[in-house]
Coordinates of C-alpha atoms in Angstrom, one line a residue:
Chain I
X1 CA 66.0 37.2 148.3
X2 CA 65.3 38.7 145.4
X3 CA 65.9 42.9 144.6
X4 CA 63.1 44.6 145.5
X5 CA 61.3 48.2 144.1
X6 CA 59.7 50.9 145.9
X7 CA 57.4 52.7 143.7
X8 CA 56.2 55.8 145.2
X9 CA 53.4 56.9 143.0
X10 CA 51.1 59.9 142.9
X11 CA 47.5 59.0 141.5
X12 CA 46.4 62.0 140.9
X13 CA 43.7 64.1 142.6
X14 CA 40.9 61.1 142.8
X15 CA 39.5 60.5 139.4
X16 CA 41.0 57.6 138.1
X17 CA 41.1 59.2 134.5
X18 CA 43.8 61.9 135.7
X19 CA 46.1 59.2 137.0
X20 CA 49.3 59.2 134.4
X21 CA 49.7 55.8 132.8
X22 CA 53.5 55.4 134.8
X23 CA 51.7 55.9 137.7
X24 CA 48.9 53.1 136.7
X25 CA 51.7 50.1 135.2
X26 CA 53.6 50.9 138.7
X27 CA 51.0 49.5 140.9
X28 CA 50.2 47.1 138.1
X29 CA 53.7 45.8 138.6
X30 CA 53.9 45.8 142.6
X31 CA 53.0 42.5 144.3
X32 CA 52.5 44.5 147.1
X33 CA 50.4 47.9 147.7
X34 CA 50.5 50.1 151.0
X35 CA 48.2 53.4 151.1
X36 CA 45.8 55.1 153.2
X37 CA 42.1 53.4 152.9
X38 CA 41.0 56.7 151.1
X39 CA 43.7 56.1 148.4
X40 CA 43.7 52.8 148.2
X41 CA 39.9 53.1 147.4
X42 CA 41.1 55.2 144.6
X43 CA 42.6 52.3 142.9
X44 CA 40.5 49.3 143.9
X45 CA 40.1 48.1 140.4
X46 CA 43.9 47.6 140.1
X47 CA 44.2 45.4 143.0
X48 CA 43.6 41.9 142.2
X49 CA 46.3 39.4 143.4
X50 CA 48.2 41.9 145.4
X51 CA 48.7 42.6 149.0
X52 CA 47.5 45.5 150.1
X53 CA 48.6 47.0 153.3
X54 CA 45.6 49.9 154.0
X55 CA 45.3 51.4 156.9
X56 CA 43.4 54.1 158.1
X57 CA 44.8 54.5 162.0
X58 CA 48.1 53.8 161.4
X59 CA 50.5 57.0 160.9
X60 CA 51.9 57.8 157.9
X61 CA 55.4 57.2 159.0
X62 CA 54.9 53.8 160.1
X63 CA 53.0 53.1 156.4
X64 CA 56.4 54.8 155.1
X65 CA 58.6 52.6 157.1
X66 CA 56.7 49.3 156.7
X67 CA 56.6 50.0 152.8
X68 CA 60.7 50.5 153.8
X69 CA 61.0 47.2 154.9
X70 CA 58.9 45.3 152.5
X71 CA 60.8 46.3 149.7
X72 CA 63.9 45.9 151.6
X73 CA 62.6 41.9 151.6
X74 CA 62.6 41.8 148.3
X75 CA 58.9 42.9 147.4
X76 CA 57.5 45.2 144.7
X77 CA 56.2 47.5 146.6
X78 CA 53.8 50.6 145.2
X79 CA 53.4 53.4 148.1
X80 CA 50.1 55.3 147.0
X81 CA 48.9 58.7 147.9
X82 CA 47.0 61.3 146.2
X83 CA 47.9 64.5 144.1
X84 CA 51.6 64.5 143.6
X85 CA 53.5 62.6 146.5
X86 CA 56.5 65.1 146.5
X87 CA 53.6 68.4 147.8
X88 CA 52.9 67.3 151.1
X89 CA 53.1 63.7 150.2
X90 CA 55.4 60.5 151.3
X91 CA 58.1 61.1 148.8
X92 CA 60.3 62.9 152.0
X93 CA 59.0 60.8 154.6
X94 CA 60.0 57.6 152.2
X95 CA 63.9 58.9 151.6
X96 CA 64.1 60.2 155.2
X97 CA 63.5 56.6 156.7
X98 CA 65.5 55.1 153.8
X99 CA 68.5 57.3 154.9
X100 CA 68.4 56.1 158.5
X101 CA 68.5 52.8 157.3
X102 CA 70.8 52.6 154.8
X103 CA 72.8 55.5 154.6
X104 CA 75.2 53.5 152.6
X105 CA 73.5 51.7 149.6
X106 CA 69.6 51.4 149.1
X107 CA 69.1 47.1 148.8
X108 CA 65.9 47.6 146.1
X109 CA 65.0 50.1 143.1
X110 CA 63.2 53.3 144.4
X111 CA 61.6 55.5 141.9
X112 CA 59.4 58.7 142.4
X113 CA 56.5 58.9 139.8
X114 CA 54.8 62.2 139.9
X115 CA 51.2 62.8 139.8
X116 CA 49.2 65.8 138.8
X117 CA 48.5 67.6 142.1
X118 CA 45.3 68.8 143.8
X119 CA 46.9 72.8 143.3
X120 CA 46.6 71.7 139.7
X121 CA 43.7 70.3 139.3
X122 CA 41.9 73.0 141.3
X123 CA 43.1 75.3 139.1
X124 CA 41.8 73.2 136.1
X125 CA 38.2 73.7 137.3
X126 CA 38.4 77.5 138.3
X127 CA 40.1 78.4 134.5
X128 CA 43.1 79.5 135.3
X129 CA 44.0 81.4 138.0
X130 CA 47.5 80.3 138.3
X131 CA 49.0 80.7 135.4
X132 CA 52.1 83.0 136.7
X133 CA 54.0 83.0 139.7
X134 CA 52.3 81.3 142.8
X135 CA 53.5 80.2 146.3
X136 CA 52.2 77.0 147.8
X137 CA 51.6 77.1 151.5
X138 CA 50.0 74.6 153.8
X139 CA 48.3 76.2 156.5
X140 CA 48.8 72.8 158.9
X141 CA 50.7 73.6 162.2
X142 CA 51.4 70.2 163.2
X143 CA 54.8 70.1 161.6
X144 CA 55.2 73.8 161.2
X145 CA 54.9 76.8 163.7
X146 CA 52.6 79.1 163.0
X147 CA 54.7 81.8 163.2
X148 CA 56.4 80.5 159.9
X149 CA 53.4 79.8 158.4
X150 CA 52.1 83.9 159.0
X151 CA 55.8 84.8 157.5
X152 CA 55.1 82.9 154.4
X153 CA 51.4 84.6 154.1
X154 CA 53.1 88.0 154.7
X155 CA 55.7 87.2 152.0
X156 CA 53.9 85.8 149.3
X157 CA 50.8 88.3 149.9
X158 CA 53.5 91.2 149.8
X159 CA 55.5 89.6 146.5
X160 CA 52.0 89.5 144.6
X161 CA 52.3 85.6 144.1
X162 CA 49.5 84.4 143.3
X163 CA 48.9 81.8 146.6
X164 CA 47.0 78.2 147.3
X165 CA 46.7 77.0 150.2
X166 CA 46.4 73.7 151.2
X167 CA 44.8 71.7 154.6
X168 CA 43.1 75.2 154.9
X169 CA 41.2 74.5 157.8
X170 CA 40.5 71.9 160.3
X171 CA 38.5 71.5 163.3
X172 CA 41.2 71.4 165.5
X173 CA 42.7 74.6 163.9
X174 CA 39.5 77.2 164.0
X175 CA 40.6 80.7 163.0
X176 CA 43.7 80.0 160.5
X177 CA 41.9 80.6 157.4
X178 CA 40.2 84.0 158.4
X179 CA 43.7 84.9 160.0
X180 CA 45.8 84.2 156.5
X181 CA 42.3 86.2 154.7
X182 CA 43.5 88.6 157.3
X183 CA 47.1 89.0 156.4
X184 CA 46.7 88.7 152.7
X185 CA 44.2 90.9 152.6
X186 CA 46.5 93.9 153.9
X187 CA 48.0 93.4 150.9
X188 CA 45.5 93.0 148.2
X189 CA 41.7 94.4 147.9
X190 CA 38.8 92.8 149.3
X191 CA 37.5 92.1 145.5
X192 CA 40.4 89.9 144.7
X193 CA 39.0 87.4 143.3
X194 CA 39.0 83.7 145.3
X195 CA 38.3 80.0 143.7
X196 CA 37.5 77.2 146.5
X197 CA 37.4 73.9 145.0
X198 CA 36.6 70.7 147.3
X199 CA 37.0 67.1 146.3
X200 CA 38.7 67.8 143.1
X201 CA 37.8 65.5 140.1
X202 CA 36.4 63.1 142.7
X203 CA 32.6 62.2 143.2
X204 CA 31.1 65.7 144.5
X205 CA 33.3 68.1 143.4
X206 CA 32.5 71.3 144.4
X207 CA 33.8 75.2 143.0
X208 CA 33.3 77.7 144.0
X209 CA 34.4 81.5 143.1
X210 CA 34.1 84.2 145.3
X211 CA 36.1 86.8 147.0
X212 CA 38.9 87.6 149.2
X213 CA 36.5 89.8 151.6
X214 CA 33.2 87.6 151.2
X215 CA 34.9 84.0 151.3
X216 CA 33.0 82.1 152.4
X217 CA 35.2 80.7 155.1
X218 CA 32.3 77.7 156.2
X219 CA 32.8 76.1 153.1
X220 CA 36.2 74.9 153.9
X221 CA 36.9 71.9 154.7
X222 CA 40.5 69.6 155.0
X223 CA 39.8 68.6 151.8
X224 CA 39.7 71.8 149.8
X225 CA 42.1 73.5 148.0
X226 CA 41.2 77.7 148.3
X227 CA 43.5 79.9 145.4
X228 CA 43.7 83.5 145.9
X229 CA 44.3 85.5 142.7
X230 CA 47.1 87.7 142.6
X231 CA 46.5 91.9 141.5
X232 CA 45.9 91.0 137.9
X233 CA 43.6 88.2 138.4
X234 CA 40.0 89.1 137.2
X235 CA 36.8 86.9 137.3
X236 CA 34.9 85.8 133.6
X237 CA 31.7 83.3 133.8
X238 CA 32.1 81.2 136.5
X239 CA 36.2 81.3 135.9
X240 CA 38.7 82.9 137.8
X241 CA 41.3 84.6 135.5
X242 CA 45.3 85.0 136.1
X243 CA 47.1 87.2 133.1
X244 CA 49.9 85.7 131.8
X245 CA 51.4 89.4 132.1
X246 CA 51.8 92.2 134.0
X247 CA 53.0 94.4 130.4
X248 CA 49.4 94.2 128.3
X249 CA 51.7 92.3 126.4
X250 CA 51.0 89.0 124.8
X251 CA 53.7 86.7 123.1
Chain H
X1 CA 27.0 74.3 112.8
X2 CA 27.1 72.0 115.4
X3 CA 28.3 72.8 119.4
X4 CA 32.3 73.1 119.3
X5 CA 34.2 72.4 122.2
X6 CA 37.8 73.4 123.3
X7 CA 39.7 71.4 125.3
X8 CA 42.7 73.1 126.6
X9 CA 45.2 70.1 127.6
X10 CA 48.4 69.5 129.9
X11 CA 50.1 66.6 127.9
X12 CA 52.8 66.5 130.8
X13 CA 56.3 67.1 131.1
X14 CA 57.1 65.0 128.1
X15 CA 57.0 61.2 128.3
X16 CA 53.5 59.9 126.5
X17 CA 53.6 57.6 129.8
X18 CA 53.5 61.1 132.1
X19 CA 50.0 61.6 130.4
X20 CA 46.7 61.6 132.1
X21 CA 44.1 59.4 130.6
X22 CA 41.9 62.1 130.8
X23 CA 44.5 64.4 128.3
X24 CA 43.9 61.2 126.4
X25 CA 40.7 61.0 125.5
X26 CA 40.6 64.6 124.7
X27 CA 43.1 64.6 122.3
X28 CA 41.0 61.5 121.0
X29 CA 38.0 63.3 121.0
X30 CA 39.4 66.1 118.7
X31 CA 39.1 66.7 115.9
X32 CA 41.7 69.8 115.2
X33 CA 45.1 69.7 117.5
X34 CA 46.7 72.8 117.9
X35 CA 49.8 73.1 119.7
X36 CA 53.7 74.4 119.1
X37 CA 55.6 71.9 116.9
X38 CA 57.6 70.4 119.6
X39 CA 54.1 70.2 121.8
X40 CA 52.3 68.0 118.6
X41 CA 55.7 65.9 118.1
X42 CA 55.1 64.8 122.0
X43 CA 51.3 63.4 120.6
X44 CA 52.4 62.5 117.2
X45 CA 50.8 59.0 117.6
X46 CA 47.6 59.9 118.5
X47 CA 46.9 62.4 115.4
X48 CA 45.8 60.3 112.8
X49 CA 42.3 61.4 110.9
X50 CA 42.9 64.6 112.6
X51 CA 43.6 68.6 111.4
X52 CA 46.8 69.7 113.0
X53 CA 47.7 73.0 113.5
X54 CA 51.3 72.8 113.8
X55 CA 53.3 75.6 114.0
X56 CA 57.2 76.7 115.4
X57 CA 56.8 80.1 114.1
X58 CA 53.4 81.6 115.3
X59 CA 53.2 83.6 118.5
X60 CA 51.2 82.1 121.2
X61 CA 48.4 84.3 121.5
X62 CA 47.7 83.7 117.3
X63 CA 47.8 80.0 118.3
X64 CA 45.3 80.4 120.8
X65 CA 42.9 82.8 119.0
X66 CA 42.9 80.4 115.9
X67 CA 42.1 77.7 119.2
X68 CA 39.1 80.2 120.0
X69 CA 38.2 80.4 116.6
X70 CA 37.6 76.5 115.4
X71 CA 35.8 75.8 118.3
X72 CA 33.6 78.8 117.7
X73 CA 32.9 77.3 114.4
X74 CA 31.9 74.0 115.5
X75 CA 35.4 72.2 115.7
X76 CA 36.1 69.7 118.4
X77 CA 39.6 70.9 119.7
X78 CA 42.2 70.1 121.4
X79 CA 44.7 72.6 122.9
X80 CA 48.2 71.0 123.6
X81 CA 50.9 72.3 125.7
X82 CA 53.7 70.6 127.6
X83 CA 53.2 70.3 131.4
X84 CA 50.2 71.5 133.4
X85 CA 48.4 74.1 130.7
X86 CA 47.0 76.6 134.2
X87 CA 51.1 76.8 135.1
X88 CA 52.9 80.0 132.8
X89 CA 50.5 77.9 130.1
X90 CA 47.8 78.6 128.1
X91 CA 44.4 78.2 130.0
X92 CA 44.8 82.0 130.6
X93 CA 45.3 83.3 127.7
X94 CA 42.2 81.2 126.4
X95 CA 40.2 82.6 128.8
X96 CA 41.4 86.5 128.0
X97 CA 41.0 85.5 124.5
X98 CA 36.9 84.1 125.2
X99 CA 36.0 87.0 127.4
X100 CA 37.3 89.5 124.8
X101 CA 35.9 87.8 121.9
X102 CA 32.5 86.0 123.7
X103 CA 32.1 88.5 126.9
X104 CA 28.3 87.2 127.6
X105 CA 28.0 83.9 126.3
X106 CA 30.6 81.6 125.3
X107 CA 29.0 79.3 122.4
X108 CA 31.2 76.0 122.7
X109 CA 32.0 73.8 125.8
X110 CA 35.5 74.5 127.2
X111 CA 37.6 72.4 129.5
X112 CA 41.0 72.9 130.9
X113 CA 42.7 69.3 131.8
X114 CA 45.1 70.1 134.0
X115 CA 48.6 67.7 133.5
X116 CA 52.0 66.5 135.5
X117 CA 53.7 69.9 135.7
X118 CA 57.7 70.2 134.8
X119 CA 58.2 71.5 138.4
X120 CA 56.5 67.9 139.6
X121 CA 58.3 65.7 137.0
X122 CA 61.5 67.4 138.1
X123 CA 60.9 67.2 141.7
X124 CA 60.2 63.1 141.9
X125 CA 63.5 62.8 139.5
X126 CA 65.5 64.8 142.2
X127 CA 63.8 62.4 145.3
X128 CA 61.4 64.9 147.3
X129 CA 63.1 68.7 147.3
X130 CA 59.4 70.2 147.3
X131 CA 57.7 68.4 149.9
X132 CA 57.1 71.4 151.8
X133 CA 56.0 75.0 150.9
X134 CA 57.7 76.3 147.9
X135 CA 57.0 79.2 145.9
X136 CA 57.2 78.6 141.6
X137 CA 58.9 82.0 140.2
X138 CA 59.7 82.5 136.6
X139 CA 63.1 84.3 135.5
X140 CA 61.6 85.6 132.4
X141 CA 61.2 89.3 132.3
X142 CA 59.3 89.4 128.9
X143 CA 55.7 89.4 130.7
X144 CA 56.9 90.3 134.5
X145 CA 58.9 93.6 135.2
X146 CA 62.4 92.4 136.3
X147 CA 61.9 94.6 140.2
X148 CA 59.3 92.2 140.9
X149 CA 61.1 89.2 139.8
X150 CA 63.4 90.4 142.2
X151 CA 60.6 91.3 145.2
X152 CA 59.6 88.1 144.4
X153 CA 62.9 86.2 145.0
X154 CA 64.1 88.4 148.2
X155 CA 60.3 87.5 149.6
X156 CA 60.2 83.9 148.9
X157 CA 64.2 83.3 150.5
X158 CA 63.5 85.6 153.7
X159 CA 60.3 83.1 154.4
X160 CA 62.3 80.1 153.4
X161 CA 60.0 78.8 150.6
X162 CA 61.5 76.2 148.9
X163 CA 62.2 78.1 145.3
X164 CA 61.2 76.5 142.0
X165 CA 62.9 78.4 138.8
X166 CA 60.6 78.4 135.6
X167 CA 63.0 79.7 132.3
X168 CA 65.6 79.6 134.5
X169 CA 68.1 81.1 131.4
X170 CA 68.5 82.2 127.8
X171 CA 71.0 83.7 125.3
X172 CA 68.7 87.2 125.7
X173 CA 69.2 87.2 130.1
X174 CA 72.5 86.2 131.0
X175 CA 73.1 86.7 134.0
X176 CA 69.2 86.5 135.7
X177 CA 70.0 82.8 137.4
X178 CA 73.2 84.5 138.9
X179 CA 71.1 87.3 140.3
X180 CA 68.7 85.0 141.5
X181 CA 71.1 82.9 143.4
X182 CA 73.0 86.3 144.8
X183 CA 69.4 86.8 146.4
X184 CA 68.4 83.7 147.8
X185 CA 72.1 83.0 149.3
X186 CA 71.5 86.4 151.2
X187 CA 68.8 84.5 153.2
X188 CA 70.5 80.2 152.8
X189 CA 73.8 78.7 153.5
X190 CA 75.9 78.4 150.4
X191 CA 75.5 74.3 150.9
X192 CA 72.3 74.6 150.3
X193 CA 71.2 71.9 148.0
X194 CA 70.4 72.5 144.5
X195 CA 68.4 70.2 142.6
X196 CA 68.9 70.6 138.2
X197 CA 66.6 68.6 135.9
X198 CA 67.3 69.3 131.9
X199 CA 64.8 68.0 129.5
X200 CA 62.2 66.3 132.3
X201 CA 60.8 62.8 131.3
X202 CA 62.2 63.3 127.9
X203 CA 64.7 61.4 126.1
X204 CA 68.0 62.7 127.3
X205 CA 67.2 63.7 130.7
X206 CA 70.0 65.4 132.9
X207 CA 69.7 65.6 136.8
X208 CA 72.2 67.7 138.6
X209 CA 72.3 67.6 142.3
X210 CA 74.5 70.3 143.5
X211 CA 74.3 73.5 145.7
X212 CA 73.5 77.2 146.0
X213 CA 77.1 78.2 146.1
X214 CA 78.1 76.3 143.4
X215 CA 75.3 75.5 141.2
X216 CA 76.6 74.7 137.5
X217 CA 75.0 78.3 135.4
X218 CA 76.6 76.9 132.6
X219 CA 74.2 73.5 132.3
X220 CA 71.1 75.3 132.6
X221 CA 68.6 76.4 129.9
X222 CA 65.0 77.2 129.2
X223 CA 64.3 73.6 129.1
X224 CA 66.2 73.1 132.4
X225 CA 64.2 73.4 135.9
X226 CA 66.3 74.9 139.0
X227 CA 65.1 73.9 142.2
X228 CA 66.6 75.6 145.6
X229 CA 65.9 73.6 148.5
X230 CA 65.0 75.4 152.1
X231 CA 67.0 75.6 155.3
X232 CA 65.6 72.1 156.0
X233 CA 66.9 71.0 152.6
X234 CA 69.0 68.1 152.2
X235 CA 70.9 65.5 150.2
X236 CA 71.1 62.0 150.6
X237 CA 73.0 59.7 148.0
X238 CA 71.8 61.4 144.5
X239 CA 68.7 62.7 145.9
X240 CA 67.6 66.2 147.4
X241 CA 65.4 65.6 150.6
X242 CA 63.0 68.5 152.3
X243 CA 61.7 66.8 155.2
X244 CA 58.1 68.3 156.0
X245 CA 58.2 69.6 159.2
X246 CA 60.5 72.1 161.2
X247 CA 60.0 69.9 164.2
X248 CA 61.8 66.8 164.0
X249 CA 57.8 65.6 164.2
X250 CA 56.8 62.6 162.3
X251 CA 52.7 62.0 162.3

């Protein structure tokens, strides 16, 4: 058996023009592509002549583990998933299986290629209302109790980070998103502005910028990413605004 | 004159290969590049038939009014910075710059094209330390008073973000990385692991895994990203691994 490879790329957001070109010769090179049906739709146009594993019922650990053991045969394998694969992405669930087993010496090569995430591209199409400090928080309680979750809101709504939150609501979470509006909005005034972008860069995208008290909360869907400015942030056009500074100072 | 356009663009951490197609094409479109010297050295290939504005010396918010400027005058510009430009970049200080100088009508089109951020690029080189929640903090005091650097550390540790360093250290704040890890280790184990990536994606890259209680000070610089893993965090071979949930859960 040949050495194998396990690529584990992030495409990008959705549009095929804000994949990275390492990201692109990676599944070029694999003989052998495993991804979610949505992603794999993302890069239908590089497939010819591979196998593709896609799957939308399976789980994502047994994707993880079955791209695991195809490289462990010997395969090229590219592992696809959207935005950056190390936010919320396979990267962990990849190096946790590969650590059960072989927690002596990985068989194949195993790379990590970054992507541009969705938190990135969101911001691209609100301005820039990132731009300083900012905390990252999923609001998703299947792997995380909510109790940690409503720490993190109170921290990073107390510390003035700016804060985007992904998987913002579900149907089978109702209520999250008005409760982390609740919490953040001890903390900051109801004009703060807000920038709610859905489908980034893919077909449909949608932006839209509003405010911390009049969000409008029925917009918000799995796939959306909602930023909340931090004090400084200030709305211009159709832009949401982050200074750089908290000094009037510019250098 | 004809309709200018600026395009503000994330080249990426570094490596041409790290670009987005869509950074691409706008630094092909343009025809004036602005960007700091060691920004238009990363795109040197792609400038010929072009103005460059090129400069080591000027202050960022110059560079980014002349920016405002050409494409007020018809140019076709391209923006450059390293990274993702919406992340301590300079989408924002584009907009601040259009909304002082343009505050009803801006006359040129304006895109920001968002890019691989360093704290990505560092993140897949280290395995998967983000994965999960993490909060992006910057140790530069020049824009940010240094008290809410510090509210900003003590809140992100207590909720155990995941901690990404931005300008992590330089010869005017010795002694800001070592405060910062006094903080966080209030809250984390001293085996926390500690992920260190020098130079991202460029030629001499430099990955340090260590941990909170004895990260290296000494290798880090500006050009050096510091990420502190959560309680969660760990290390497996030369990798730092955040699993993504708190509840031994795999879906």
């Amino acid at each position: 058996v040949s050495r194998g490879a396990l690529y584990v790329v992030g495409i990008g957001p959705g549009s095929a023009s804000d994949m990275t070109q390492r990201a692109r010769e990676a599944v070029e090179k694999a003989d052998t592509v495993v991804g979610y049906t949505t992603y794999i739709k993302l890069v239908e146009g590089m497939l010819s002549g591979k196998d593709v594993v896609s799957t939308g019922m399976m789980k994502e650990a047994e994707r993880c583990e079955q791209a695991v053991r195809l490289a462990g045969e010997g395969r090229i394998v590219a592992l696809v998933s959207s935005g950056d694969s190390g936010i919320y992405g396979m990267a962990g669930l990849v190096l946790e299986i590969m650590q059960e087993k072989y927690p002596d010496l990985v068989p194949f090569g195993f790379e990590v290629i970054p992507g541009v995430p969705a938190v990135c591209s969101s911001a691209a199409s609100l301005g820039a209302p990132l731009m300083h400090d900012f905390a990252v928080i999923s609001l998703s309680d299947l792997l995380t109790p909510w109790e940690l979750i409503v720490r993190r809101l109170e921290a990073a709504a107390s510390a003035d980070f700016v804060i985007a939150l992904y998987n913002p609501r579900s149907k089978g979470r109702p209520g999250y998103l008005e409760q982390a509006r609740d919490i953040i909005i001890k903390y900051r005034p109801g004009s703060t502005p807000v920038g709610i972008v859905k489908d980034s860069t893919r077909e449909g995208e949608r932006v839209i910028v509003s405010t911390l008290g009049e969000m409008p909360v029925e917009e918000v869907d799995m796939t959306t990413m909602v930023i909340v400015g931090n004090s400084q942030s200030r709305r211009f056009m159709d832009y949401v605004l982050t200074p750089r500074g908290y000094k009037g100072k510019r250098i």
